[in-house]
Amino acid sequence: MENIAVLGAGSWGTALALVLADNGHRVRLWGQRAEQIEEINQRRTNEKYLPGVRLTEAIIGYHDLCAALDGVSVTVLAVPTKAIRGVLQKARACLAAPVTVVAVSKGIEPGTHKRVSEIVAEEMGEWLEDVVVLSGPSHAEEVVLRHPTTVAVSSPNMEAAQRIQDLFMNHHYFRVYTNPDLVGVEVGGALKNIIALAAGISDGLGYGDNAKAALIARGLAEIARLGCALGANPLTFSGLAGVGDLIVTCTSTHSRNWRAGYMLGQGKKLDEVLESMGMVVEGVRTTKAAYELAGELGVKMPITEALYEVLFEGKEPKEAVDSLMARGKKQEMDDVINIFAEP
Ligand SMILES: NC(=O)C1=CN([C@@H]2O[C@H](COP(=O)(O)OP(=O)(O)OC[C@H]3O[C@@H](n4cnc5c(N)ncnc54)[C@H](OP(=O)(O)O)[C@@H]3O)[C@@H](O)[C@H]2O)C=CC1
Ligand SMILES: O=C(CO)COP(=O)(O)O
């Protein structure tokens, strides 16, 4: 049994805290709002993020970050990508010894184009023992119901990934695979949010399953193109962190990215949509990051480009779909063949 700190008491941090508690660990769930921590400790609930879910006794809420981190060797980082640097700067100042960080956020930072594990390494410096990423098709709402779920863990140090696999593996409902392709696991998890926003837009416009299947298939092609340009193994995109997460996020009403896209497709403005969500919609910032990266690396990402125009340049969603459909002829496997070609 270990003491584990989970930083971020939103949907995913709370769901993962439950998995760890089910596995017999003592979990310190840190959140930035005192009233939420009081609710967790006194009522054993987190109504804003996971209504109706009862938190087990092994989960203790902490508002004091240093107290939450005191003596732990593993900490799960479960805040939105844009909050990671700030949280780690405060966390680092509390530590007496290096810790292993399990990074579960799915995003790429605009401007720097860094993946989450790179941001963690940069902010933690000498205070980082290991960084392990955990990603895959896993809506918090289903994990807390203990419905069968599978994820992948990866790390520059695969022994650390195996240790984290053991911590999270639950033979009743939470199955954890290792995957040595860190870049692919992170890129797959981050970029599927872009396609989920696009799938939501398509549904919001009233288009059907054909359109969504097209977005999933061609979305996967452009995710793989950018991922491989960044050094990922193409096979990762046919796995849990690739097509697995892409399917769940594009087809589930649990997905905040899909829901945000749906509202955009129905004609709502981005600011209005984000305000009404009350939870993170990672795909918006990741669209910006991927658009910049694709431009820099000369990778074709037509869906990402169309979504960028909708999100940041005021293009009407219907017009963006029309432009995607009006493009010139292509051979479906064109750039896919390049991915598999020997360097
Ligand atoms: N939800 C899911 O099913 C899954 C989510 N993820 C990923 O996990 C990450 C977190 O998502 P999720 O938990 O769903 O997001 P939520 O929006 O549900 O919760 C976000 C949490 O982060 C906290 N937070 C936000 N900004 C800060 C900050 N500056 N300092 C401290 N805490 C902060 C929020 O606190 P407050 O309430 O005070 O605002 C809240 O507790 C994302 O990258 C997401 O892509 C990955 C897999 C599944
Ligand atoms: O990553 C997720 C499921 O695997 C959660 O997706 P959303 O952030 O769109 O809700």
Coordinates of C-alpha atoms and ligand atoms in Angstrom, one line a residue:
M1 CA 0.0 0.0 0.0
E2 CA 1.3 3.5 -0.9
N3 CA 0.5 7.0 -0.1
I4 CA -0.3 8.7 -3.4
A5 CA -1.0 12.4 -4.1
V6 CA -3.4 13.2 -6.9
L7 CA -3.1 16.9 -7.9
G8 CA -6.4 18.2 -9.4
A9 CA -9.8 17.2 -8.0
G10 CA -11.7 17.5 -11.2
S11 CA -13.4 14.6 -13.1
W12 CA -10.3 12.7 -14.0
G13 CA -8.3 13.2 -10.8
T14 CA -11.2 12.1 -8.8
A15 CA -11.9 9.0 -10.9
L16 CA -8.2 7.9 -10.8
A17 CA -8.2 8.5 -7.0
L18 CA -11.1 6.0 -6.8
V19 CA -9.2 3.4 -8.9
L20 CA -6.1 3.8 -6.7
A21 CA -8.3 3.6 -3.5
D22 CA -10.0 0.5 -4.9
N23 CA -6.5 -1.0 -5.3
G24 CA -5.8 -0.5 -1.6
H25 CA -3.7 2.7 -1.7
R26 CA -4.2 5.8 0.5
V27 CA -5.0 8.7 -1.7
R28 CA -4.5 12.4 -1.0
L29 CA -6.7 14.3 -3.4
W30 CA -5.5 17.9 -3.7
G31 CA -7.8 20.7 -5.0
Q32 CA -7.4 24.5 -5.1
R33 CA -10.8 25.3 -3.6
A34 CA -11.3 24.9 0.1
E35 CA -15.0 24.4 -0.1
Q36 CA -14.6 21.5 -2.5
I37 CA -12.1 19.8 -0.3
E38 CA -14.5 20.2 2.7
E39 CA -17.2 18.6 0.6
I40 CA -14.9 15.7 -0.3
N41 CA -14.0 15.1 3.3
Q42 CA -17.3 15.7 5.0
R43 CA -19.9 14.5 2.5
R44 CA -17.6 12.1 0.5
T45 CA -18.8 13.6 -2.8
N46 CA -17.5 15.8 -5.6
E47 CA -20.9 17.0 -7.0
K48 CA -19.6 19.5 -9.5
Y49 CA -17.5 17.0 -11.4
L50 CA -19.0 13.6 -10.7
P51 CA -22.5 13.9 -9.4
G52 CA -23.9 11.0 -7.4
V53 CA -20.5 9.3 -6.9
R54 CA -19.5 8.3 -3.4
L55 CA -15.8 8.6 -2.6
T56 CA -14.4 5.8 -0.5
E57 CA -12.8 6.4 2.9
A58 CA -9.2 5.9 1.6
I59 CA -9.5 9.2 -0.3
I60 CA -8.7 12.2 1.8
G61 CA -9.1 15.7 0.3
Y62 CA -6.2 18.2 0.8
H63 CA -6.3 21.9 0.3
D64 CA -2.7 22.4 1.5
L65 CA -0.4 21.3 -1.4
C66 CA 2.7 20.7 0.7
A67 CA 0.7 18.6 3.2
A68 CA -0.6 16.5 0.3
L69 CA 2.9 15.9 -1.1
D70 CA 4.6 15.3 2.3
G71 CA 6.4 11.9 2.1
V72 CA 4.8 10.7 -1.2
S73 CA 7.0 9.2 -3.9
V74 CA 4.3 9.1 -6.6
T75 CA 2.0 12.0 -7.6
V76 CA -0.7 11.9 -10.2
L77 CA -0.9 15.2 -12.1
A78 CA -4.5 15.7 -13.3
V79 CA -5.0 19.4 -14.0
P80 CA -5.7 20.8 -17.5
T81 CA -2.5 21.2 -19.6
K82 CA -2.5 25.0 -19.2
A83 CA -2.4 24.7 -15.4
I84 CA 0.5 22.3 -15.2
R85 CA 3.3 24.7 -15.1
G86 CA 1.8 26.8 -12.3
V87 CA 0.8 23.8 -10.2
L88 CA 4.3 22.1 -10.6
Q89 CA 6.1 25.3 -9.7
K90 CA 4.2 25.3 -6.4
A91 CA 4.6 21.6 -5.9
R92 CA 8.3 21.6 -6.5
A93 CA 8.8 24.0 -3.7
C94 CA 7.2 21.6 -1.2
L95 CA 9.4 18.5 -2.0
A96 CA 12.2 17.1 0.1
A97 CA 13.0 14.3 -2.4
P98 CA 12.4 13.6 -6.1
V99 CA 9.0 12.1 -7.1
T100 CA 7.6 10.1 -9.9
V101 CA 4.9 12.2 -11.8
V102 CA 2.1 10.3 -13.5
A103 CA 0.9 12.8 -16.1
V104 CA -2.7 12.2 -17.2
S105 CA -3.5 15.5 -19.0
K106 CA -4.1 15.3 -22.7
G107 CA -2.7 18.4 -24.5
I108 CA 0.1 20.1 -26.4
E109 CA 1.2 23.5 -25.4
P110 CA 0.6 26.3 -28.0
G111 CA 3.8 28.3 -28.6
T112 CA 6.3 25.8 -27.2
H113 CA 4.6 22.8 -28.8
K114 CA 5.7 20.7 -25.8
R115 CA 4.0 17.5 -24.9
V116 CA 2.9 17.1 -21.3
S117 CA 5.8 14.9 -20.3
E118 CA 8.2 17.5 -21.6
I119 CA 6.5 20.3 -19.6
V120 CA 6.7 18.1 -16.5
A121 CA 10.4 17.5 -17.0
E122 CA 11.1 21.1 -17.6
E123 CA 9.2 22.3 -14.5
M124 CA 10.4 19.6 -12.2
G125 CA 14.0 19.5 -13.1
E126 CA 16.0 17.7 -10.4
W127 CA 12.9 17.0 -8.4
L128 CA 11.6 14.5 -11.0
E129 CA 12.4 10.9 -10.4
D130 CA 10.5 9.6 -13.5
V131 CA 7.6 10.8 -15.6
V132 CA 5.0 8.3 -16.7
V133 CA 2.1 9.2 -19.0
L134 CA -1.3 7.5 -18.8
S135 CA -3.7 7.8 -21.7
G136 CA -6.4 5.9 -23.5
P137 CA -10.2 5.7 -24.0
S138 CA -11.4 6.4 -20.5
H139 CA -14.2 8.7 -19.6
A140 CA -14.2 9.5 -15.9
E141 CA -18.0 9.0 -15.7
E142 CA -17.6 5.4 -16.7
V143 CA -14.5 4.6 -14.6
V144 CA -16.3 5.7 -11.5
L145 CA -19.1 3.2 -12.4
R146 CA -16.3 0.6 -12.5
H147 CA -17.1 -0.2 -16.1
P148 CA -14.4 -2.1 -18.0
T149 CA -11.7 0.4 -19.1
T150 CA -8.3 0.1 -20.8
V151 CA -5.4 2.6 -20.8
A152 CA -1.8 2.7 -21.8
V153 CA 1.2 3.9 -19.8
S154 CA 4.5 5.1 -21.3
S155 CA 7.7 6.7 -20.0
P156 CA 11.3 7.3 -21.0
N157 CA 12.0 4.7 -18.3
M158 CA 9.8 1.7 -19.0
E159 CA 10.6 0.2 -15.5
A160 CA 8.8 3.2 -14.0
A161 CA 5.9 2.7 -16.5
Q162 CA 5.6 -0.9 -15.2
R163 CA 5.5 0.3 -11.6
I164 CA 2.7 2.6 -12.5
Q165 CA 1.0 -0.1 -14.4
D166 CA 1.0 -2.2 -11.2
L167 CA -0.4 0.7 -9.1
F168 CA -3.4 1.3 -11.4
M169 CA -4.1 -2.2 -12.7
N170 CA -7.4 -3.4 -11.3
H171 CA -8.4 -6.9 -12.6
H172 CA -12.1 -6.1 -12.3
Y173 CA -12.4 -3.0 -14.3
F174 CA -9.2 -1.1 -15.1
R175 CA -6.7 -2.7 -17.4
V176 CA -3.4 -1.0 -18.0
Y177 CA -1.0 -1.8 -20.9
T178 CA 2.5 -0.5 -21.3
N179 CA 3.6 1.0 -24.6
P180 CA 7.2 2.1 -25.1
D181 CA 6.2 4.8 -27.7
L182 CA 6.0 7.9 -25.4
V183 CA 5.6 10.3 -28.3
G184 CA 2.8 8.3 -30.0
V185 CA 0.9 7.8 -26.7
E186 CA 1.0 11.5 -25.9
V187 CA 0.3 12.8 -29.4
G188 CA -2.6 10.3 -29.9
G189 CA -4.2 11.4 -26.6
A190 CA -3.8 15.1 -27.3
L191 CA -4.8 15.3 -31.0
K192 CA -8.0 13.1 -30.7
N193 CA -9.5 16.1 -28.9
I194 CA -9.3 18.1 -32.1
I195 CA -11.1 15.5 -34.1
A196 CA -13.7 15.1 -31.3
L197 CA -14.5 18.8 -31.5
A198 CA -14.9 18.4 -35.3
A199 CA -17.1 15.4 -34.8
G200 CA -19.3 17.3 -32.4
I201 CA -19.6 20.2 -34.9
S202 CA -20.6 17.7 -37.6
D203 CA -23.4 16.2 -35.3
G204 CA -24.4 19.8 -34.3
L205 CA -24.8 20.7 -37.9
G206 CA -27.2 17.7 -38.3
Y207 CA -24.8 15.5 -40.3
G208 CA -24.9 11.7 -39.7
D209 CA -22.8 8.7 -39.1
N210 CA -21.1 8.8 -42.5
A211 CA -19.7 12.2 -41.8
K212 CA -18.5 11.1 -38.3
A213 CA -16.9 7.9 -39.6
A214 CA -15.1 10.0 -42.2
L215 CA -13.8 12.4 -39.6
I216 CA -12.6 9.5 -37.4
A217 CA -10.8 7.8 -40.3
R218 CA -9.3 10.9 -41.9
G219 CA -8.7 12.4 -38.5
L220 CA -6.7 9.3 -37.6
A221 CA -4.7 9.8 -40.8
E222 CA -3.7 13.3 -39.9
I223 CA -3.0 12.5 -36.3
A224 CA -0.6 9.7 -37.5
R225 CA 1.0 12.1 -40.0
L226 CA 1.9 14.7 -37.4
G227 CA 2.7 12.0 -34.8
C228 CA 5.1 10.3 -37.1
A229 CA 6.7 13.6 -38.1
L230 CA 7.4 14.0 -34.4
G231 CA 8.9 10.5 -34.1
A232 CA 6.0 8.3 -33.0
N233 CA 5.6 4.7 -34.0
P234 CA 2.7 4.6 -36.5
L235 CA 1.4 1.4 -34.9
T236 CA 0.6 3.3 -31.7
F237 CA -2.2 5.1 -33.6
S238 CA -4.0 1.8 -34.1
G239 CA -4.0 1.2 -30.4
L240 CA -5.6 2.4 -27.2
A241 CA -4.1 5.9 -27.2
G242 CA -4.7 6.3 -30.9
V243 CA -7.9 5.0 -32.5
G244 CA -9.2 3.7 -29.2
D245 CA -9.3 7.2 -27.6
L246 CA -10.4 8.8 -30.9
I247 CA -13.5 6.6 -31.1
V248 CA -14.6 7.1 -27.5
T249 CA -14.1 10.8 -27.7
C250 CA -15.8 11.3 -31.0
T251 CA -18.8 9.2 -30.2
S252 CA -19.6 9.7 -26.5
T253 CA -21.8 12.4 -25.0
H254 CA -19.5 12.3 -22.0
S255 CA -16.8 14.0 -24.0
R256 CA -16.5 17.7 -23.3
N257 CA -14.7 18.2 -26.6
W258 CA -17.6 16.5 -28.5
R259 CA -20.1 18.5 -26.5
A260 CA -18.4 21.8 -27.1
G261 CA -18.2 21.0 -30.8
Y262 CA -21.9 20.1 -30.9
M263 CA -22.8 23.5 -29.5
L264 CA -20.5 25.2 -32.1
G265 CA -22.3 23.2 -34.8
Q266 CA -25.6 24.5 -33.5
G267 CA -24.4 28.1 -34.0
K268 CA -23.2 29.0 -30.5
K269 CA -20.0 31.2 -30.2
L270 CA -16.8 29.7 -28.8
D271 CA -16.7 32.0 -25.7
E272 CA -20.3 31.2 -24.8
V273 CA -19.6 27.5 -25.3
L274 CA -16.5 27.4 -23.1
E275 CA -18.3 29.4 -20.4
S276 CA -21.2 27.0 -20.3
M277 CA -19.0 23.9 -20.1
G278 CA -17.5 24.6 -16.6
M279 CA -14.9 22.0 -17.3
V280 CA -11.8 21.8 -19.5
V281 CA -12.1 21.5 -23.3
E282 CA -8.5 20.7 -24.1
G283 CA -9.0 20.5 -27.9
V284 CA -9.3 24.2 -28.3
R285 CA -5.7 25.0 -27.2
T286 CA -4.4 21.8 -28.8
T287 CA -5.9 22.8 -32.2
K288 CA -3.8 26.0 -32.0
A289 CA -0.7 24.0 -31.1
A290 CA -1.2 21.4 -33.8
Y291 CA -2.0 24.0 -36.4
E292 CA 1.3 25.8 -35.6
L293 CA 3.3 22.6 -35.5
A294 CA 1.8 21.3 -38.8
G295 CA 2.7 24.6 -40.5
E296 CA 6.2 24.4 -39.1
L297 CA 6.8 20.8 -40.1
G298 CA 5.0 21.0 -43.4
V299 CA 2.5 18.2 -42.4
K300 CA -1.0 18.3 -44.0
M301 CA -3.8 18.4 -41.5
P302 CA -6.9 19.6 -43.3
I303 CA -9.4 18.9 -40.5
T304 CA -7.2 20.6 -37.9
E305 CA -6.8 23.6 -40.3
A306 CA -10.6 23.8 -40.9
L307 CA -11.3 23.6 -37.2
Y308 CA -8.6 26.3 -36.5
E309 CA -10.5 28.6 -38.9
V310 CA -13.8 28.0 -37.1
L311 CA -12.3 28.4 -33.6
F312 CA -10.0 31.3 -34.2
E313 CA -10.9 33.1 -37.4
G314 CA -14.7 33.1 -37.2
K315 CA -15.4 30.8 -40.1
E316 CA -18.9 29.3 -40.1
P317 CA -18.8 25.6 -39.4
K318 CA -20.9 24.8 -42.4
E319 CA -18.5 26.7 -44.6
A320 CA -15.6 24.8 -43.1
V321 CA -17.2 21.5 -44.0
D322 CA -18.0 22.7 -47.5
S323 CA -14.3 23.7 -48.0
L324 CA -13.1 20.3 -46.8
M325 CA -15.4 18.5 -49.2
A326 CA -14.5 20.7 -52.1
R327 CA -10.7 19.9 -52.0
G328 CA -9.0 18.2 -54.9
K329 CA -8.8 14.4 -55.6
K330 CA -6.4 12.3 -53.5
Q331 CA -5.3 8.7 -53.2
E332 CA -6.4 7.6 -49.7
M333 CA -3.2 6.0 -48.7
D334 CA -0.9 8.7 -50.1
D335 CA 0.7 10.0 -46.9
V336 CA 0.0 6.8 -45.0
I337 CA 2.4 5.0 -47.2
N338 CA 5.1 7.6 -46.5
I339 CA 4.6 7.0 -42.8
F340 CA 5.5 3.3 -43.2
A341 CA 8.3 3.9 -45.7
E342 CA 11.9 3.2 -44.5
P343 CA 13.7 6.5 -43.6
Ligands
LIG1 N1 -12.4 13.7 -17.7 C1 -12.0 12.6 -18.3 O1 -12.7 11.6 -18.5 C2 -10.5 12.5 -18.7 C3 -9.7 13.7 -18.7 N2 -8.4 13.6 -19.1 C4 -7.5 14.7 -19.0 O2 -7.3 15.1 -17.7 C5 -7.0 16.5 -17.6 C6 -7.9 17.0 -16.5 O3 -9.2 16.9 -17.0 P1 -10.5 16.8 -16.1 O4 -10.2 16.3 -14.7 O5 -11.5 16.0 -16.8 O6 -10.9 18.3 -16.0 P2 -12.0 19.0 -15.2 O7 -12.4 20.3 -15.9 O8 -13.1 18.0 -14.8 O9 -11.3 19.4 -13.8 C7 -10.2 20.2 -13.8 C8 -9.5 20.3 -12.5 O10 -8.3 21.0 -12.5 C9 -8.4 22.0 -11.5 N3 -7.7 23.2 -12.0 C10 -7.9 23.9 -13.1 N4 -7.0 24.9 -13.1 C11 -6.2 24.8 -12.0 C12 -5.1 25.6 -11.5 N5 -4.6 26.6 -12.2 N6 -4.6 25.2 -10.3 C13 -5.1 24.1 -9.7 N7 -6.1 23.4 -10.1 C14 -6.6 23.7 -11.3 C15 -9.9 22.3 -11.4 O11 -10.1 23.0 -10.2 P3 -11.4 23.9 -10.0 O12 -12.6 23.0 -9.8 O13 -11.1 24.7 -8.7 O14 -11.5 24.8 -11.2 C16 -10.4 20.9 -11.4 O15 -10.3 20.3 -10.2 C17 -7.3 17.0 -19.0 O16 -6.0 17.2 -19.6 C18 -8.1 16.0 -19.7 O17 -7.9 16.0 -21.1 C19 -7.9 12.4 -19.5 C20 -8.7 11.3 -19.6 C21 -10.0 11.2 -19.2
LIG2 O1 -9.9 11.9 -22.8 C1 -11.1 11.6 -22.6 C2 -11.6 10.2 -22.7 O2 -10.6 9.3 -23.0 C3 -12.0 12.7 -22.1 O3 -12.4 13.4 -23.2 P1 -13.0 14.9 -23.0 O4 -12.0 15.7 -22.4 O5 -13.4 15.3 -24.4 O6 -14.2 14.7 -22.1

